mmCIF file of C-alpha atoms in Angstrom:
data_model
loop_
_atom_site.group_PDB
_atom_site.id
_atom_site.type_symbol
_atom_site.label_atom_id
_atom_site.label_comp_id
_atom_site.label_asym_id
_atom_site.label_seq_id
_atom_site.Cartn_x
_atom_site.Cartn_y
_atom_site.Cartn_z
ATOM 1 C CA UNK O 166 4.836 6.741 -23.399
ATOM 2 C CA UNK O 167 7.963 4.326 -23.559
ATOM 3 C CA UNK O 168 10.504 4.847 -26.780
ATOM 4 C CA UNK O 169 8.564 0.995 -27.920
ATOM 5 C CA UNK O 170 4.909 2.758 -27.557
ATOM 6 C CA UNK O 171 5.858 5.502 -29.739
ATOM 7 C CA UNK O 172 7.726 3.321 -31.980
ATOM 8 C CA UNK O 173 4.490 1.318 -32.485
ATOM 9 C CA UNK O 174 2.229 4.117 -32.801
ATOM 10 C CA UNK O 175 4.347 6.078 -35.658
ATOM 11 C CA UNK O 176 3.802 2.365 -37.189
ATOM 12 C CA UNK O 177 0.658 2.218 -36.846
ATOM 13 C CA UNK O 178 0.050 5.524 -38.533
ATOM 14 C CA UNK O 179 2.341 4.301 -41.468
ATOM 15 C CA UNK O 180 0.226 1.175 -42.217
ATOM 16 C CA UNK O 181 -3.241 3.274 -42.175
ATOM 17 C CA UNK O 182 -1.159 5.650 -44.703
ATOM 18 C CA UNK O 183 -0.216 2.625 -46.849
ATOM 19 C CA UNK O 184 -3.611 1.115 -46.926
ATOM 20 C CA UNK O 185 -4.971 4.784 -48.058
ATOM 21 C CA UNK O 186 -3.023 4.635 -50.805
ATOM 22 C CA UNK O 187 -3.928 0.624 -51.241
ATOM 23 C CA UNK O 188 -7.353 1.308 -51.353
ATOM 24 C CA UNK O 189 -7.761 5.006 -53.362
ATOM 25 C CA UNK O 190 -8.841 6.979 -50.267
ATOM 26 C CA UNK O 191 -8.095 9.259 -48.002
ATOM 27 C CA UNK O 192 -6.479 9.137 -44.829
ATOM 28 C CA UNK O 193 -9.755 10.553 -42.518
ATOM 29 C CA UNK O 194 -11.768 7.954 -44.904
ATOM 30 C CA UNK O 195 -9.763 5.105 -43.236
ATOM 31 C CA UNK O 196 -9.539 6.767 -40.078
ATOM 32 C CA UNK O 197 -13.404 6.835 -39.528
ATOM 33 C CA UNK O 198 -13.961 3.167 -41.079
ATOM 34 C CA UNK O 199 -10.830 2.078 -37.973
ATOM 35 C CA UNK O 200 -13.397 4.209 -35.817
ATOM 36 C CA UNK O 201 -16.110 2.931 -37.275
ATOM 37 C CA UNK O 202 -17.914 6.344 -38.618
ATOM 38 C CA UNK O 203 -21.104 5.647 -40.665
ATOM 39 C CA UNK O 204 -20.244 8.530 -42.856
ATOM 40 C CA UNK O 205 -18.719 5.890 -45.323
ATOM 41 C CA UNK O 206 -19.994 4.155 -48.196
ATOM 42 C CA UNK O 207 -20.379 0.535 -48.489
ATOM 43 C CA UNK O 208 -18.146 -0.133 -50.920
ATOM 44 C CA UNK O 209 -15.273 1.759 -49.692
ATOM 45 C CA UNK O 210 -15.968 0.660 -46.209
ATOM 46 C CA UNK O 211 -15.439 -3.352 -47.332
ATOM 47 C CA UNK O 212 -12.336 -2.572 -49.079
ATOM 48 C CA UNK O 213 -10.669 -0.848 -46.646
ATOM 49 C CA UNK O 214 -11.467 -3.052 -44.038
ATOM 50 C CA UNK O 215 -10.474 -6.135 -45.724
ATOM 51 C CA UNK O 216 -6.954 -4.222 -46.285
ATOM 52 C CA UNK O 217 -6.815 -3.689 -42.151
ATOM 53 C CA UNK O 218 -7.834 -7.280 -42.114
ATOM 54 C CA UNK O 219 -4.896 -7.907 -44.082
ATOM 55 C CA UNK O 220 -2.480 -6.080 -42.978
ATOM 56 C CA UNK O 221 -2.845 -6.803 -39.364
ATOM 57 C CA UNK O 222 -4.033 -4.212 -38.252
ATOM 58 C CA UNK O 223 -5.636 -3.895 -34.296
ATOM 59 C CA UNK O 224 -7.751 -1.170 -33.255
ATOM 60 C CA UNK O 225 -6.466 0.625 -29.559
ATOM 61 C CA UNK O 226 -9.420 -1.230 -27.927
ATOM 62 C CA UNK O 227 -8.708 -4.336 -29.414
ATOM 63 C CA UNK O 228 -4.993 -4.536 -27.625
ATOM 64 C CA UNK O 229 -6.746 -2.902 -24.375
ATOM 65 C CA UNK O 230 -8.812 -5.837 -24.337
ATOM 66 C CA UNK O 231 -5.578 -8.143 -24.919
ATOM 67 C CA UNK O 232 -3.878 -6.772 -22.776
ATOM 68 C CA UNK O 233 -3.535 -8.638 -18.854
ATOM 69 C CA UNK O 234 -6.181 -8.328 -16.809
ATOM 70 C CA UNK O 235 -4.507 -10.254 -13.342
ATOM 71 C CA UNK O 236 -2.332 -8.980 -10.806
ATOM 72 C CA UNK O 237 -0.243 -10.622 -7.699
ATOM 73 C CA UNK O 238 -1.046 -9.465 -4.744
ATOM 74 C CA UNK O 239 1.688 -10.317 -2.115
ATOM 75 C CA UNK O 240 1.683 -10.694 1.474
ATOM 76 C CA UNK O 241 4.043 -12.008 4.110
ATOM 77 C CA UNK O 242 0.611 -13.432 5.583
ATOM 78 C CA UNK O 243 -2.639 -13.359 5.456
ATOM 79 C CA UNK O 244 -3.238 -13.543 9.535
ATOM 80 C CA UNK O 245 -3.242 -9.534 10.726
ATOM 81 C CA UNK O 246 -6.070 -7.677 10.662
ATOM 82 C CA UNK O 247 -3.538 -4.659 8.678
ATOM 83 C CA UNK O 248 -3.183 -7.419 5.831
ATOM 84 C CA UNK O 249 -6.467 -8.263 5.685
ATOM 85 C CA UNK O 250 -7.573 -4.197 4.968
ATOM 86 C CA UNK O 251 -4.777 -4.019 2.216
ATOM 87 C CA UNK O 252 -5.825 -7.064 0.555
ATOM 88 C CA UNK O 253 -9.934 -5.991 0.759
ATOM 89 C CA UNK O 254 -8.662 -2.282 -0.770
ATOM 90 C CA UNK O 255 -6.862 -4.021 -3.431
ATOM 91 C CA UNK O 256 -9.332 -6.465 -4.431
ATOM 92 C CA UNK O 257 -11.826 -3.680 -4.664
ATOM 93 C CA UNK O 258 -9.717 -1.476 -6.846
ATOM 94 C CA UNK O 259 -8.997 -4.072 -9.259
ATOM 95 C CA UNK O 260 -12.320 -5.062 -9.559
ATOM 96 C CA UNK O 261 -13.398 -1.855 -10.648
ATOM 97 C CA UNK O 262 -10.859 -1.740 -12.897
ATOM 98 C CA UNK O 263 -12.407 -5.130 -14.153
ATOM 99 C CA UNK O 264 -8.932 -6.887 -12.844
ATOM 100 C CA UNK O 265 -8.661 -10.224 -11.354
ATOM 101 C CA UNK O 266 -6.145 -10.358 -7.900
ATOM 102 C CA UNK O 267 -3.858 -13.840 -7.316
ATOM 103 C CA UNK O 268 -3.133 -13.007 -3.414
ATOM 104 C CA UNK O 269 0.250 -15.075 -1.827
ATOM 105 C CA UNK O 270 2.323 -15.364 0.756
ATOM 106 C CA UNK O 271 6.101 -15.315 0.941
ATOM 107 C CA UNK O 272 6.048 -17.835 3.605
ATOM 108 C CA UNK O 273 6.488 -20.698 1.550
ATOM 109 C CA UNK O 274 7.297 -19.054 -1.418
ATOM 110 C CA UNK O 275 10.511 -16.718 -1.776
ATOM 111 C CA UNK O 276 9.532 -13.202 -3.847
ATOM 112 C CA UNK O 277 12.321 -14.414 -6.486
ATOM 113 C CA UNK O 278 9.432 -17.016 -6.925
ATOM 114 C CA UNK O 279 7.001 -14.957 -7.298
ATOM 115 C CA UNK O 280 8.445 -12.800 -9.399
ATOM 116 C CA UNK O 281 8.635 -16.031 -11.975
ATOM 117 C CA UNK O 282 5.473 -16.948 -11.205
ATOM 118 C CA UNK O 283 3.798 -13.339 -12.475
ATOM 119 C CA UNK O 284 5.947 -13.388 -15.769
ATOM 120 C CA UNK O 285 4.589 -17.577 -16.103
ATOM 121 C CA UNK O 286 0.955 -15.915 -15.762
ATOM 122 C CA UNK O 287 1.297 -13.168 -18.187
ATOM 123 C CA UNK O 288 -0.245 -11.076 -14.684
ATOM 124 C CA UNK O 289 0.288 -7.407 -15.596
ATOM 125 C CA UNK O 290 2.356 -6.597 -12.418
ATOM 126 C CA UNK O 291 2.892 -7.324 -8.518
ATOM 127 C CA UNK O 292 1.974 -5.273 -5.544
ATOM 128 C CA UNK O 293 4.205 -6.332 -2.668
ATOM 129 C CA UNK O 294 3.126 -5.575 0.571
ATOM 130 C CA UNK O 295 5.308 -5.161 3.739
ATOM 131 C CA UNK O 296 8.188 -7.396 2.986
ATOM 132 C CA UNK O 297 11.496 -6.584 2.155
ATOM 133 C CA UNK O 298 13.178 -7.043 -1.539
ATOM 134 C CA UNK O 299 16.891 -8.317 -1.559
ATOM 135 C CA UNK O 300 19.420 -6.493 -3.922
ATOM 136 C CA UNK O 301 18.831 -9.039 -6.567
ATOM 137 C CA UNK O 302 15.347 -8.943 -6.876
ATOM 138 C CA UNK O 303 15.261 -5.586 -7.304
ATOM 139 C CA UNK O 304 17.922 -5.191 -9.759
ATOM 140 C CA UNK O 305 15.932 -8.276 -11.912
ATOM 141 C CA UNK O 306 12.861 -6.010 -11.304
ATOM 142 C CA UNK O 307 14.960 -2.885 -12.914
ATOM 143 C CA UNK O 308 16.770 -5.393 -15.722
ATOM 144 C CA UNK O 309 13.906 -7.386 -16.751
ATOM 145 C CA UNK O 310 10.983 -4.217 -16.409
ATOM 146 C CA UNK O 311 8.825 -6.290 -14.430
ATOM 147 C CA UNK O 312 5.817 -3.715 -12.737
ATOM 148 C CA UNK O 313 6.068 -4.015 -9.062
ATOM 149 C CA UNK O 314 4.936 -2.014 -6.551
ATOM 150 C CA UNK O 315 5.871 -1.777 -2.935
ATOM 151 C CA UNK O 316 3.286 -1.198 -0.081
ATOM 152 C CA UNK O 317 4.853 0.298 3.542
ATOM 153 C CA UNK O 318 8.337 -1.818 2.556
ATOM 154 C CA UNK O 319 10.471 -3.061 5.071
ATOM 155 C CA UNK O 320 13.141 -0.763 3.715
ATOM 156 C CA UNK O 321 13.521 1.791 1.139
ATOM 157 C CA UNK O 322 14.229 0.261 -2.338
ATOM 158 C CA UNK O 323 18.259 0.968 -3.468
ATOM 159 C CA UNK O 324 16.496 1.274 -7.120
ATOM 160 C CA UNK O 325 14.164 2.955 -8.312
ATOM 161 C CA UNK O 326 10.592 1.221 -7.917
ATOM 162 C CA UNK O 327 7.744 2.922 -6.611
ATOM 163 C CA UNK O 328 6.103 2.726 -3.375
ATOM 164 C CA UNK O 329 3.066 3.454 -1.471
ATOM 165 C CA UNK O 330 2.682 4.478 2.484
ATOM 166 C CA UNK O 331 1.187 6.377 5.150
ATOM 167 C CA UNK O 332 2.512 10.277 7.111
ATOM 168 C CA UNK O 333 3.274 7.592 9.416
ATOM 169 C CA UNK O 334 5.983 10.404 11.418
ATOM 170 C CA UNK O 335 2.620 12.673 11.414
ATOM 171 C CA UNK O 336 0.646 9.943 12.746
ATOM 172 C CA UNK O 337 2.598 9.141 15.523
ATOM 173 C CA UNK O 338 2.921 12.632 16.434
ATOM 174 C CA UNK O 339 -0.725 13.645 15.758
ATOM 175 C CA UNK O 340 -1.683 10.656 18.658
ATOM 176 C CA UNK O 341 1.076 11.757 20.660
ATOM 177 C CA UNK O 342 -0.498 15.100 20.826
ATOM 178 C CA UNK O 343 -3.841 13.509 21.499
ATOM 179 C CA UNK O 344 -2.334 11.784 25.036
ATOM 180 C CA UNK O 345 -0.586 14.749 25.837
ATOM 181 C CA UNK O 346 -3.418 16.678 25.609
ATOM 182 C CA UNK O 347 -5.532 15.275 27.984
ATOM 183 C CA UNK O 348 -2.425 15.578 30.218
ATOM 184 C CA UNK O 349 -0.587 12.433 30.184
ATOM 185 C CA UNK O 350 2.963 13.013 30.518
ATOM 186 C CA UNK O 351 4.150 10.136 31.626
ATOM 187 C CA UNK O 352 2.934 7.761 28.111
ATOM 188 C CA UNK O 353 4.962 4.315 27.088
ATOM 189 C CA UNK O 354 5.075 3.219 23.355
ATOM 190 C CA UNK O 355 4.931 -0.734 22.147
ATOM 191 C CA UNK O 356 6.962 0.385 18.953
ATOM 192 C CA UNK O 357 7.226 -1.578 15.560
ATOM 193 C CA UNK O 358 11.121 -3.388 15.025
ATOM 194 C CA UNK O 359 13.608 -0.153 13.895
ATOM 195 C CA UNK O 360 14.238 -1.962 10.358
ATOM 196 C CA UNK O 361 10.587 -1.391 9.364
ATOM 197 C CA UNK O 362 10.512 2.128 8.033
ATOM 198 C CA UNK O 363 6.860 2.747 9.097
ATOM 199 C CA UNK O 364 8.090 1.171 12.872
ATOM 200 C CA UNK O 365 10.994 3.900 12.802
ATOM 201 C CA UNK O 366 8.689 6.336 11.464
ATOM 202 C CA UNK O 367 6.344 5.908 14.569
ATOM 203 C CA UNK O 368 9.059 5.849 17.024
ATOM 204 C CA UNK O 369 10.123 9.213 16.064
ATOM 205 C CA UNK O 370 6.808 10.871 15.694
ATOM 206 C CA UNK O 371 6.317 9.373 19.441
ATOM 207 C CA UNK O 372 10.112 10.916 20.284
ATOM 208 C CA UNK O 373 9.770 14.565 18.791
ATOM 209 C CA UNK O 374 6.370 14.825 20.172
ATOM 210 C CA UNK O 375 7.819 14.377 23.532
ATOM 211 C CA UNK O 376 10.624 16.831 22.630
ATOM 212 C CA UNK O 377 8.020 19.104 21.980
ATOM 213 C CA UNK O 378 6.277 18.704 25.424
ATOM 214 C CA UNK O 379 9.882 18.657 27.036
ATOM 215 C CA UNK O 380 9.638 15.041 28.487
ATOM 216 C CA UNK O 381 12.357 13.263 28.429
ATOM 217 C CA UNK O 382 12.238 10.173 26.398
ATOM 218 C CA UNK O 383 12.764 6.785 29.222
ATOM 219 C CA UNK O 384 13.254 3.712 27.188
ATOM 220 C CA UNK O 385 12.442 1.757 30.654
ATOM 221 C CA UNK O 386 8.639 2.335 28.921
ATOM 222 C CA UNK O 387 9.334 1.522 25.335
ATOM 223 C CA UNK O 388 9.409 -2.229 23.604
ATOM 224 C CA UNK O 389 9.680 -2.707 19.780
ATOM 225 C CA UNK O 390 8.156 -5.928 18.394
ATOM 226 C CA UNK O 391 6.940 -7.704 15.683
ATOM 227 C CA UNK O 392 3.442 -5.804 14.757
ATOM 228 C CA UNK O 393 1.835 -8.589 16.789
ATOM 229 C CA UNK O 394 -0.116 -9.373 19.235
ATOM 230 C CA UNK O 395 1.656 -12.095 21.248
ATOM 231 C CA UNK O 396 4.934 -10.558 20.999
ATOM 232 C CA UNK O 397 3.253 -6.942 22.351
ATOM 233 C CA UNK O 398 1.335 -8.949 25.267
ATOM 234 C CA UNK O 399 4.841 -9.998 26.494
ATOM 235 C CA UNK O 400 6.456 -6.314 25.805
ATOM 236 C CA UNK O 401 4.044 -4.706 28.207
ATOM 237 C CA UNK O 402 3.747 -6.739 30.896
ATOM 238 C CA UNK O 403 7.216 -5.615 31.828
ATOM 239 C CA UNK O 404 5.776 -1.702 31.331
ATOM 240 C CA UNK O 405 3.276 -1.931 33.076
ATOM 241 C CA UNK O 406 5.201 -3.605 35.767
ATOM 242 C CA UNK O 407 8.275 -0.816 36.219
ATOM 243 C CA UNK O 408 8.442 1.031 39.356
ATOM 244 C CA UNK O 409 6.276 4.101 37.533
ATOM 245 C CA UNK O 410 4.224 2.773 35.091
ATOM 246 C CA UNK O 411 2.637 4.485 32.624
ATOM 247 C CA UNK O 412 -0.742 6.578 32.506
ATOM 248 C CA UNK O 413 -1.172 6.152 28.710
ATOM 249 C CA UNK O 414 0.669 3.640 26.548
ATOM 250 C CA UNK O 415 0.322 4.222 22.425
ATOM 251 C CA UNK O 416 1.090 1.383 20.320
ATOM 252 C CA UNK O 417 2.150 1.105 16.661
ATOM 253 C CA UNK O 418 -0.477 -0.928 15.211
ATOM 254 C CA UNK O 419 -3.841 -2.915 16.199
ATOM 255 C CA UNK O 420 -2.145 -5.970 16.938
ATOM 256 C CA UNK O 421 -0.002 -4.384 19.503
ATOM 257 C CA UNK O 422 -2.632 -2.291 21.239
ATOM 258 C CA UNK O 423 -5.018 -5.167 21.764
ATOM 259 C CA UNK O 424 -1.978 -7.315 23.391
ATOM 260 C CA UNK O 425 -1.877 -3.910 25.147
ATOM 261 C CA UNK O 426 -5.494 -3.726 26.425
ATOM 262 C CA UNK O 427 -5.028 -7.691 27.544
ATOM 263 C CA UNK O 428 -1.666 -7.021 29.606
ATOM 264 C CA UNK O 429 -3.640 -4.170 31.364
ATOM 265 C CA UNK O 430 -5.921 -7.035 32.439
ATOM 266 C CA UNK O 431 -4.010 -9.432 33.378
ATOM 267 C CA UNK O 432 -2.301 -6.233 35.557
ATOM 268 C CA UNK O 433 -5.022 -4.786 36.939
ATOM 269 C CA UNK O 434 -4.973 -1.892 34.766
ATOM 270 C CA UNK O 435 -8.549 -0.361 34.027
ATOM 271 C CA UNK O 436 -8.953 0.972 30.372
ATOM 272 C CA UNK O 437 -9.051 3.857 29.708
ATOM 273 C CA UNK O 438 -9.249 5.391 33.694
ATOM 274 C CA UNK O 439 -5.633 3.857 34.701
ATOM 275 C CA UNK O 440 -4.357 3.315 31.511
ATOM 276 C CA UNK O 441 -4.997 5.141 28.269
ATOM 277 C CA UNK O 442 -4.718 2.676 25.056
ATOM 278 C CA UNK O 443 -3.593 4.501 21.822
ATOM 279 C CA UNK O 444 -3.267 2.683 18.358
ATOM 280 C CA UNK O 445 -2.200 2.843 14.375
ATOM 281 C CA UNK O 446 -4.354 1.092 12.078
ATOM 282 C CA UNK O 447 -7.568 1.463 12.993
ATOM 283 C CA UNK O 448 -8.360 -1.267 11.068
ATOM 284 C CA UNK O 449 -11.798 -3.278 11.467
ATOM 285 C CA UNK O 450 -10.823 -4.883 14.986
ATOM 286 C CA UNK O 451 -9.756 -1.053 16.287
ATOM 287 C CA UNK O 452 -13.582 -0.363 16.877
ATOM 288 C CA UNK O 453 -14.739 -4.144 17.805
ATOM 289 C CA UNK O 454 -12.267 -3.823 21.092
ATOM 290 C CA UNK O 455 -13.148 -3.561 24.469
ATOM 291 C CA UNK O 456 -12.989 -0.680 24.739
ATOM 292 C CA UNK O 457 -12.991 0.445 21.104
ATOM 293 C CA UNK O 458 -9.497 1.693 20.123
ATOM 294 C CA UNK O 459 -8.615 5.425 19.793
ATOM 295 C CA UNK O 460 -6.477 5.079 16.715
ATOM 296 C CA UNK O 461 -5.069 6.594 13.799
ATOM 297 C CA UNK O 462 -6.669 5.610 10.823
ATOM 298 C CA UNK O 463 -4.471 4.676 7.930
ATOM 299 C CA UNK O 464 -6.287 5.036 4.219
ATOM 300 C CA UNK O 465 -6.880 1.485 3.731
ATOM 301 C CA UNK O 466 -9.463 1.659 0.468
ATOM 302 C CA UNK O 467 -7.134 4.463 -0.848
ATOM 303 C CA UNK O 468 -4.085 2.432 -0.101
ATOM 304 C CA UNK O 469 -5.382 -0.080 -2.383
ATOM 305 C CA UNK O 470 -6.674 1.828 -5.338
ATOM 306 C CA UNK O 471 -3.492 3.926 -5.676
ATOM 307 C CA UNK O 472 -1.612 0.681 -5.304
ATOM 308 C CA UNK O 473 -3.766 -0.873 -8.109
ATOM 309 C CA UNK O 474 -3.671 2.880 -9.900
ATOM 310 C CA UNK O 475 0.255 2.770 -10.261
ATOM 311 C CA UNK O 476 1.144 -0.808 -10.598
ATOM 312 C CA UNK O 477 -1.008 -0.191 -13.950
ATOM 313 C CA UNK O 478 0.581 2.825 -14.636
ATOM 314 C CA UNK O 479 3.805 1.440 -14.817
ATOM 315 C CA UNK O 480 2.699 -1.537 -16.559
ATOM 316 C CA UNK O 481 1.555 0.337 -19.498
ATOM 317 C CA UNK O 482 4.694 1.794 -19.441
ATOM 318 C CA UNK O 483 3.308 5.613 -18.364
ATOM 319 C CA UNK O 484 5.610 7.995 -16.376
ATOM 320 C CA UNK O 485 5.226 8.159 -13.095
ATOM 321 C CA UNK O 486 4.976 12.176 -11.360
ATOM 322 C CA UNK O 487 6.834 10.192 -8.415
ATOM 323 C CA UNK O 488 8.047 7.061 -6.774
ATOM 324 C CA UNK O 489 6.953 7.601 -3.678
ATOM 325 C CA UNK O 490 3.219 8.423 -2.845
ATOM 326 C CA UNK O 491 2.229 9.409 1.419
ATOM 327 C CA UNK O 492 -1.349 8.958 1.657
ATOM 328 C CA UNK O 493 -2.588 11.348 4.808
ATOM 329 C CA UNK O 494 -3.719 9.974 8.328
ATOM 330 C CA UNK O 495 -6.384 10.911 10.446
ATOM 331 C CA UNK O 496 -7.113 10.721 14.267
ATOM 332 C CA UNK O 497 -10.251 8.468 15.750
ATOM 333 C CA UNK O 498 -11.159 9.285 18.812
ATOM 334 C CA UNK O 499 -13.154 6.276 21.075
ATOM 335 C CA UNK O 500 -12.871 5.569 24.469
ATOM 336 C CA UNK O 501 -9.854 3.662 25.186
ATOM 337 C CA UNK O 502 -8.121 7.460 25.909
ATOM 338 C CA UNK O 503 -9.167 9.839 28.780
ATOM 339 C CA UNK O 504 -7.486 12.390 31.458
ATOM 340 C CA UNK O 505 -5.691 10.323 33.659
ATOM 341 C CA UNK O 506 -6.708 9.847 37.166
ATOM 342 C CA UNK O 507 -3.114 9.357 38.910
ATOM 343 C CA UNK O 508 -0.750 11.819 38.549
ATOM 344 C CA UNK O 509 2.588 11.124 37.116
ATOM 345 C CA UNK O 510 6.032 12.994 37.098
ATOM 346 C CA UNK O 511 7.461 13.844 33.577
#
């Protein structure tokens, strides 16, 4: 409880003392008319609530019921299928906490905005969600107590404010494991840009689970984009194209794998018996794929309640047993990974 929570608490007490003494009672006699006990006569009951009437006193359920009931919900867009999960997972939460979600973009709006914009609304708090916070947003966040909290940021906050991912090293190395094995050993990576801390993450679950094997790491048959689509058509084209191209290629999101599976097409590349297709995500489109995505299923429903959980947590000013929460991953296995049929050198 913050030093102001106690401070109005010990207040509270004080007035239901004063009115006790107001009204020729006991303290447990106005204590079970607040709670409203039948055990209490009539008479007394009238009196002492027309002294909490008075007074100004509120019941706890009275100022849960005042208190906001809307959160922000903030995207960089709303196009991805990854976006898409996080928003459904945080809607859901909310509405079982009986919460209404505003969901935005910062591609119109700055986060500075939208930072005024939640204290405007009276919203309870912001969940930010892949996007990176400038030094002076987060020190207003620190200065002016506003709840915020971050899911998979860009980069780690300088201050203090909580955030939410995925074992997204594990991940990476749990599919790696997967390719290898089957006995790839010759497996190319469409990696996420190295200033996204899940992207880095990924990378280097791909790279120490190749050190593990004792391959050698050739960045000949790694790109890093965007997590896009587009952007990981045109990165592996050129891998799939090098003088020994890949058996197995894992990619660091949906997006990417499916520009993936297309560049195998366009190449001549059967899925999964030339080329295996690995993911992250496994988000709704992972499954709808031809053929459905082997991928490594990020916690999107949990993602979204314990982003909901904490952003009310700190609202309400309770402690938090940690800033940063790493919800586990899991392997799905479909069939865009197999043995492969060529053999490649390590």
């Amino acid at each position: 409880m913050t030093v102001h929570g106690k401070a109005h608490l010990e207040a509270q007490r004080g007035l239901l003392t004063d009115i006790a003494a107001e009204a020729g009672v006991s303290l447990s006699t106005v204590s079970k008319v607040v709670h409203q006990r039948r055990d209490v006569g009539a008479a007394t009951r009238a009196r002492v609530e027309e002294l909490l009437a008075r007074h100004g006193y509120v019941r706890p359920w009275e100022r849960e019921s005042a208190r906001p009931r809307q959160i922000i919900a903030l995207f960089r867009d709303m196009s991805g299928p990854y976006t898409l999960e996080v928003a459904r997972g945080i809607v859901d939460a909310a509405g079982e906490l009986g919460i209404s979600v505003v969901t935005g973009t910062t591609s119109r709006r700055s986060i500075s905005q939208w930072l005024e914009e939640c204290v405007a609304l009276g919203a309870a708090g912001l969940i930010i969600v892949i996007s990176m916070l400038t030094e002076e947003d987060q020190r207003r966040i620190i200065e002016q107590r506003l709840p915020v909290v971050l899911v998979d940021p860009l980069s780690a906050p300088i201050l203090d404010i909580p955030s939410i991912g995925v074992t997204n090293w594990n991940g990476a190395r749990d599919a790696m494991q997967h390719l290898l094995g089957l006995g790839h050993t010759r497996i190319g990576m469409v990696a996420g840009r190295s200033h996204s801390l899940a992207g880095a993450a990924r990378l280097h679950g791909y790279r120490a689970a190749l050190e593990e094997a004792g391959i050698a790491y050739d960045p000949a048959i790694v790109r890093s984009t965007d997590f896009d689509y587009d952007e990981a058509l045109a990165a592996s084209l050129p891998i799939l194209r090098c003088e020994e191209p890949p058996t197995a290629v894992f990619a660091a999101s949906d997006a990417q794998a499916l520009g993936v599976l297309e560049a195998a097409r366009q190449e001549g590349f059967g899925v999964p018996d030339e080329l295996a297709v690995m993911s992250f995500d496994d988000t709704l489109v992972a499954a709808m794929a031809c053929p459905p995505l082997s991928a490594v299923r990020q916690p999107f429903e949990e993602l979204g309640h314990e982003a909901t959980r904490v952003l009310m947590q700190v609202a309400e000013g309770r402690p938090l047993v940690s800033s940063r929460i790493e919800l586990a991953t899991e392997l799905v296995l479909r069939t865009s990974t197999s043995a492969p049929r060529r053999v490649s050198t390590p």
